[in-house]
Amino acid sequence: MSELNLILLGPPGAGKGTQAERLQDDFQVPFISTGDMLRANVKGATELGREARNYMDAGELVPDDLIVAMVAERLQEDDAEDGFILDGFPRTIEQAHALDRQLSELSRRVTAVLLIDVPDSDLVRRLSGRRVCVKAGHNYHIEFDPPKHEGVCDQDGSKLIQRDDDKPEVIRNRLRVYHDQTEPLVDYYDEQGVLRKIDGTRDATDVHDHIRAVIATLRLEENV
Ligand code: ADP
Ligand code: ADP
């Protein structure tokens, strides 16, 4: 079976984490979220966590060198040998170059970049209603995907909280940062012929079905 090296691209709140959670059950490849990795470092008060924290709280990007080193190490682990789903990385052209370099040294390449497209007006509503569980970061939305019991994670019973960077003033900055620094990656990957666009405004199940169909097509194309 060929490798499945996938990138989920899209603005904050587009549904990348929600889809990654579902895709993990479909394909036996690890889900690698740089946001989750950074939050674990902040929680564990590691040196990286201390360096990253102020940037994250302000909705700014953590410097490329820190992120690139963190991801390079993660991709070398055995479980990523047959593929991976990257969520939240790359977020700058420099990060994309670093990933290309690392993969090509291993004679690997990006299979596809799935752009989950959602307009800013929807994103503000999604991010301000997002709630995550403290234990594993499972995602909910107070309107669109409420838990069975208010404030409690359906999957592991832990408490649901609002992320500090999901407050309105930080949301606005994150969207600005996305448009300035991350959106150029859309053209970058389009030029490489690996970009696939997904309408992220539909409900999460439709988005998931669409992504699975795209991946099935890619696999057929790779096997011809
Ligand atoms: P990202 O990882 O791209 O920042 P999330 O997956 O955390 O985005 O989704 C942001 C919020 O929007 C969450 O509260 C999630 O429950 C909700 N959400 C995700 N996908 C959809 C969808 N297709 N329709 C409506 N709400 C969604
Ligand atoms: P989102 O809901 O915006 O998809 P993430 O969980 O991916 O949020 O990221 C949260 C924060 O972590 C970002 O605002 C940023 O400060 C930092 N971060 C995550 N991934 C990266 C990255 N690839 N490069 C720089 N900073 C990152």
Tab-separated table of C-alpha atoms and ligand atoms in Angstrom:
chain	number	residue	atom	x	y	z
A	1	MET	CA	0.000	0.000	0.000
A	2	SER	CA	1.280	3.474	-0.844
A	3	GLU	CA	1.982	6.067	1.806
A	4	LEU	CA	-0.656	8.548	2.858
A	5	ASN	CA	1.088	11.803	3.721
A	6	LEU	CA	-1.745	14.253	4.230
A	7	ILE	CA	-1.926	17.889	5.265
A	8	LEU	CA	-5.122	19.485	6.531
A	9	LEU	CA	-5.007	23.163	5.598
A	10	GLY	CA	-7.536	25.825	6.439
A	11	PRO	CA	-8.240	28.755	8.715
A	12	PRO	CA	-8.649	28.377	12.469
A	13	GLY	CA	-12.093	26.926	13.130
A	14	ALA	CA	-12.493	25.360	9.673
A	15	GLY	CA	-12.944	21.904	11.207
A	16	LYS	CA	-9.449	20.436	10.771
A	17	GLY	CA	-9.332	18.896	14.245
A	18	THR	CA	-12.892	17.574	13.917
A	19	GLN	CA	-12.076	15.893	10.614
A	20	ALA	CA	-8.689	14.600	11.772
A	21	GLU	CA	-10.389	12.827	14.669
A	22	ARG	CA	-12.691	11.048	12.204
A	23	LEU	CA	-9.978	10.299	9.644
A	24	GLN	CA	-7.820	8.659	12.272
A	25	ASP	CA	-10.444	5.975	12.609
A	26	ASP	CA	-10.475	5.424	8.819
A	27	PHE	CA	-6.737	5.202	8.137
A	28	GLN	CA	-3.994	3.670	10.237
A	29	VAL	CA	-1.752	6.724	10.256
A	30	PRO	CA	-0.980	9.064	13.167
A	31	PHE	CA	-2.703	12.396	13.540
A	32	ILE	CA	-0.156	15.109	14.274
A	33	SER	CA	-1.505	18.437	15.481
A	34	THR	CA	1.119	21.082	16.176
A	35	GLY	CA	-1.435	23.025	18.243
A	36	ASP	CA	-2.030	19.961	20.474
A	37	MET	CA	1.704	19.319	20.761
A	38	LEU	CA	2.341	22.924	21.756
A	39	ARG	CA	-0.506	22.924	24.294
A	40	ALA	CA	0.936	19.738	25.841
A	41	ASN	CA	4.290	21.510	26.136
A	42	VAL	CA	2.666	24.537	27.758
A	43	LYS	CA	0.829	22.296	30.217
A	44	GLY	CA	3.994	20.358	30.998
A	45	ALA	CA	5.933	23.634	31.431
A	46	THR	CA	8.738	22.466	29.126
A	47	GLU	CA	11.224	24.959	27.729
A	48	LEU	CA	9.394	24.869	24.361
A	49	GLY	CA	6.101	25.459	26.170
A	50	ARG	CA	7.518	28.484	27.974
A	51	GLU	CA	8.832	29.919	24.719
A	52	ALA	CA	5.606	29.257	22.804
A	53	ARG	CA	3.056	30.394	25.327
A	54	ASN	CA	3.066	34.156	24.760
A	55	TYR	CA	2.759	33.768	21.011
A	56	MET	CA	-0.168	31.369	21.385
A	57	ASP	CA	-2.012	33.557	23.879
A	58	ALA	CA	-1.738	36.492	21.467
A	59	GLY	CA	-2.872	34.438	18.478
A	60	GLU	CA	0.518	34.882	16.806
A	61	LEU	CA	2.545	32.106	15.210
A	62	VAL	CA	5.287	30.436	17.219
A	63	PRO	CA	8.671	31.010	15.445
A	64	ASP	CA	9.369	28.662	12.519
A	65	ASP	CA	12.614	27.197	13.890
A	66	LEU	CA	10.904	25.902	17.039
A	67	ILE	CA	8.003	24.368	15.121
A	68	VAL	CA	10.112	22.854	12.348
A	69	ALA	CA	12.368	21.088	14.879
A	70	MET	CA	9.354	19.787	16.817
A	71	VAL	CA	7.652	18.368	13.704
A	72	ALA	CA	10.881	16.930	12.228
A	73	GLU	CA	11.381	14.921	15.394
A	74	ARG	CA	7.795	13.688	15.396
A	75	LEU	CA	7.886	12.564	11.759
A	76	GLN	CA	10.920	10.410	12.468
A	77	GLU	CA	8.956	8.221	14.844
A	78	ASP	CA	8.136	4.715	13.631
A	79	ASP	CA	4.382	5.193	13.534
A	80	ALA	CA	4.720	7.872	10.821
A	81	GLU	CA	6.560	5.547	8.433
A	82	ASP	CA	3.480	4.732	6.336
A	83	GLY	CA	1.989	8.176	6.508
A	84	PHE	CA	0.543	10.905	8.680
A	85	ILE	CA	-2.205	13.487	8.898
A	86	LEU	CA	-0.754	16.891	9.720
A	87	ASP	CA	-3.114	19.446	11.268
A	88	GLY	CA	-1.903	23.011	11.748
A	89	PHE	CA	1.427	22.509	9.996
A	90	PRO	CA	2.822	23.938	7.781
A	91	ARG	CA	1.534	27.421	8.479
A	92	THR	CA	4.164	29.481	6.670
A	93	ILE	CA	6.023	29.111	3.375
A	94	GLU	CA	9.224	28.569	5.348
A	95	GLN	CA	7.622	25.664	7.224
A	96	ALA	CA	6.396	24.182	3.921
A	97	HIS	CA	9.925	24.337	2.485
A	98	ALA	CA	11.320	22.666	5.597
A	99	LEU	CA	8.747	19.868	5.322
A	100	ASP	CA	9.485	19.343	1.619
A	101	ARG	CA	13.196	19.126	2.411
A	102	GLN	CA	12.699	16.639	5.205
A	103	LEU	CA	10.401	14.405	3.158
A	104	SER	CA	12.611	14.456	0.087
A	105	GLU	CA	15.610	13.368	2.195
A	106	LEU	CA	13.516	10.308	3.046
A	107	SER	CA	12.404	9.883	-0.611
A	108	ARG	CA	8.874	10.772	0.435
A	109	ARG	CA	6.499	13.497	-0.630
A	110	VAL	CA	3.205	15.099	0.333
A	111	THR	CA	0.343	12.975	-1.078
A	112	ALA	CA	-2.335	15.657	-0.822
A	113	VAL	CA	-3.203	18.911	0.878
A	114	LEU	CA	-6.863	19.108	1.816
A	115	LEU	CA	-7.969	22.726	1.995
A	116	ILE	CA	-11.038	23.038	4.194
A	117	ASP	CA	-12.619	26.240	2.984
A	118	VAL	CA	-14.874	28.306	5.293
A	119	PRO	CA	-15.537	32.080	5.164
A	120	ASP	CA	-14.449	34.292	8.071
A	121	SER	CA	-18.029	35.108	9.081
A	122	ASP	CA	-18.675	31.424	9.912
A	123	LEU	CA	-15.289	31.000	11.567
A	124	VAL	CA	-15.922	33.599	14.250
A	125	ARG	CA	-19.109	31.790	15.236
A	126	ARG	CA	-17.412	28.389	15.205
A	127	LEU	CA	-14.428	29.484	17.255
A	128	SER	CA	-16.381	31.439	19.834
A	129	GLY	CA	-18.703	28.448	20.408
A	130	ARG	CA	-15.916	25.852	20.474
A	131	ARG	CA	-15.394	23.892	23.691
A	132	VAL	CA	-12.628	21.336	24.181
A	133	CYS	CA	-12.096	18.674	26.803
A	134	VAL	CA	-9.215	19.191	29.209
A	135	LYS	CA	-8.072	15.575	28.999
A	136	ALA	CA	-7.671	14.876	25.284
A	137	GLY	CA	-8.796	17.998	23.444
A	138	HIS	CA	-11.982	16.419	22.016
A	139	ASN	CA	-13.971	19.082	20.181
A	140	TYR	CA	-17.528	20.306	20.718
A	141	HIS	CA	-19.594	23.304	19.741
A	142	ILE	CA	-22.246	24.805	21.977
A	143	GLU	CA	-24.647	25.127	19.014
A	144	PHE	CA	-23.462	22.804	16.224
A	145	ASP	CA	-22.164	19.829	18.188
A	146	PRO	CA	-23.190	20.057	21.831
A	147	PRO	CA	-22.143	17.370	24.325
A	148	LYS	CA	-24.874	15.144	25.818
A	149	HIS	CA	-24.330	16.736	29.243
A	150	GLU	CA	-23.396	20.401	29.335
A	151	GLY	CA	-19.737	21.003	30.159
A	152	VAL	CA	-18.774	17.285	30.115
A	153	CYS	CA	-16.905	15.355	27.394
A	154	ASP	CA	-18.993	12.503	25.920
A	155	GLN	CA	-15.865	10.469	25.211
A	156	ASP	CA	-13.900	10.618	28.445
A	157	GLY	CA	-16.069	12.431	31.004
A	158	SER	CA	-13.570	15.247	31.518
A	159	LYS	CA	-14.467	18.932	31.833
A	160	LEU	CA	-15.083	21.082	28.759
A	161	ILE	CA	-13.409	24.477	28.635
A	162	GLN	CA	-13.043	27.391	26.244
A	163	ARG	CA	-9.499	27.836	24.946
A	164	ASP	CA	-7.906	31.170	25.953
A	165	ASP	CA	-7.251	31.935	22.277
A	166	ASP	CA	-10.928	31.409	21.381
A	167	LYS	CA	-11.826	34.772	22.960
A	168	PRO	CA	-13.071	37.398	20.442
A	169	GLU	CA	-10.045	39.728	20.334
A	170	VAL	CA	-7.612	36.823	19.836
A	171	ILE	CA	-9.872	35.202	17.207
A	172	ARG	CA	-9.662	38.342	15.071
A	173	ASN	CA	-5.878	38.318	15.237
A	174	ARG	CA	-5.676	34.603	14.374
A	175	LEU	CA	-7.777	35.140	11.258
A	176	ARG	CA	-5.546	38.034	10.214
A	177	VAL	CA	-2.432	35.907	10.781
A	178	TYR	CA	-4.000	33.100	8.723
A	179	HIS	CA	-4.697	35.365	5.757
A	180	ASP	CA	-1.244	36.998	5.893
A	181	GLN	CA	1.021	34.047	6.609
A	182	THR	CA	-0.775	30.764	5.916
A	183	GLU	CA	-3.085	31.447	2.972
A	184	PRO	CA	-0.120	31.788	0.549
A	185	LEU	CA	0.296	28.013	1.007
A	186	VAL	CA	-2.877	27.484	-1.027
A	187	ASP	CA	-1.110	28.676	-4.191
A	188	TYR	CA	2.119	26.971	-3.178
A	189	TYR	CA	0.481	23.527	-3.024
A	190	ASP	CA	-1.805	24.214	-5.968
A	191	GLU	CA	1.273	24.806	-8.097
A	192	GLN	CA	2.635	21.449	-6.922
A	193	GLY	CA	-0.624	19.830	-8.079
A	194	VAL	CA	-1.459	18.350	-4.666
A	195	LEU	CA	-4.186	20.748	-3.495
A	196	ARG	CA	-7.741	19.440	-3.094
A	197	LYS	CA	-10.495	21.878	-2.071
A	198	ILE	CA	-13.233	20.814	0.334
A	199	ASP	CA	-16.332	22.887	1.075
A	200	GLY	CA	-16.087	23.188	4.845
A	201	THR	CA	-19.401	25.010	5.303
A	202	ARG	CA	-21.374	21.775	5.075
A	203	ASP	CA	-22.013	19.700	8.153
A	204	ALA	CA	-19.144	17.695	9.605
A	205	THR	CA	-20.424	14.352	8.262
A	206	ASP	CA	-20.708	15.672	4.693
A	207	VAL	CA	-17.224	17.163	4.936
A	208	HIS	CA	-15.909	13.825	6.182
A	209	ASP	CA	-17.598	11.930	3.317
A	210	HIS	CA	-16.131	14.350	0.803
A	211	ILE	CA	-12.623	13.944	2.228
A	212	ARG	CA	-12.890	10.154	2.178
A	213	ALA	CA	-13.998	10.260	-1.451
A	214	VAL	CA	-11.044	12.475	-2.351
A	215	ILE	CA	-8.618	10.111	-0.611
A	216	ALA	CA	-10.163	7.068	-2.312
A	217	THR	CA	-9.667	8.755	-5.698
A	218	LEU	CA	-6.056	9.615	-4.844
A	219	ARG	CA	-5.342	6.018	-3.944
A	220	LEU	CA	-6.826	4.792	-7.208
A	221	GLU	CA	-4.715	7.308	-9.134
A	222	GLU	CA	-1.539	6.243	-7.266
A	223	ASN	CA	-2.106	2.582	-8.046
A	224	VAL	CA	-2.532	2.964	-11.799
B	1	ADP	P1	-9.852	23.712	13.586
B	1	ADP	O1	-9.137	22.481	14.080
B	1	ADP	O2	-9.774	23.863	12.101
B	1	ADP	O3	-9.460	24.953	14.316
B	1	ADP	P2	-12.235	22.534	14.860
B	1	ADP	O4	-12.296	21.160	14.283
B	1	ADP	O5	-11.728	22.676	16.243
B	1	ADP	O6	-11.396	23.500	13.862
B	1	ADP	O7	-13.686	23.177	14.719
B	1	ADP	C1	-13.981	24.484	15.247
B	1	ADP	C2	-15.373	24.471	15.904
B	1	ADP	O8	-16.372	24.307	14.888
B	1	ADP	C3	-15.590	23.319	16.894
B	1	ADP	O9	-16.377	23.818	17.955
B	1	ADP	C4	-16.324	22.250	16.094
B	1	ADP	O10	-17.187	21.475	16.929
B	1	ADP	C5	-17.128	23.095	15.095
B	1	ADP	N1	-17.241	22.450	13.777
B	1	ADP	C6	-16.351	21.657	13.146
B	1	ADP	N2	-16.780	21.276	11.925
B	1	ADP	C7	-17.996	21.873	11.749
B	1	ADP	C8	-18.972	21.888	10.687
B	1	ADP	N3	-18.754	21.229	9.528
B	1	ADP	N4	-20.093	22.606	10.881
B	1	ADP	C9	-20.290	23.305	12.034
B	1	ADP	N5	-19.425	23.331	13.073
B	1	ADP	C10	-18.292	22.630	12.940
B	2	ADP	P1	-6.486	26.503	15.324
B	2	ADP	O1	-7.703	26.346	16.105
B	2	ADP	O2	-6.162	27.897	14.959
B	2	ADP	O3	-6.373	25.546	14.172
B	2	ADP	P2	-4.132	25.345	16.577
B	2	ADP	O4	-4.489	24.487	17.706
B	2	ADP	O5	-3.670	24.705	15.307
B	2	ADP	O6	-5.320	26.328	16.344
B	2	ADP	O7	-2.972	26.352	17.014
B	2	ADP	C1	-3.041	27.140	18.193
B	2	ADP	C2	-1.839	28.064	18.260
B	2	ADP	O8	-0.621	27.295	18.306
B	2	ADP	C3	-1.648	28.977	17.058
B	2	ADP	O9	-2.426	30.165	17.172
B	2	ADP	C4	-0.145	29.267	17.123
B	2	ADP	O10	0.174	30.201	18.132
B	2	ADP	C5	0.421	27.931	17.549
B	2	ADP	N1	0.761	27.063	16.403
B	2	ADP	C6	0.192	25.860	16.082
B	2	ADP	N2	0.747	25.350	14.969
B	2	ADP	C7	1.695	26.245	14.574
B	2	ADP	C8	2.609	26.309	13.487
B	2	ADP	N3	2.661	25.339	12.551
B	2	ADP	N4	3.428	27.386	13.389
B	2	ADP	C9	3.397	28.366	14.303
B	2	ADP	N5	2.557	28.383	15.354
B	2	ADP	C10	1.716	27.332	15.495
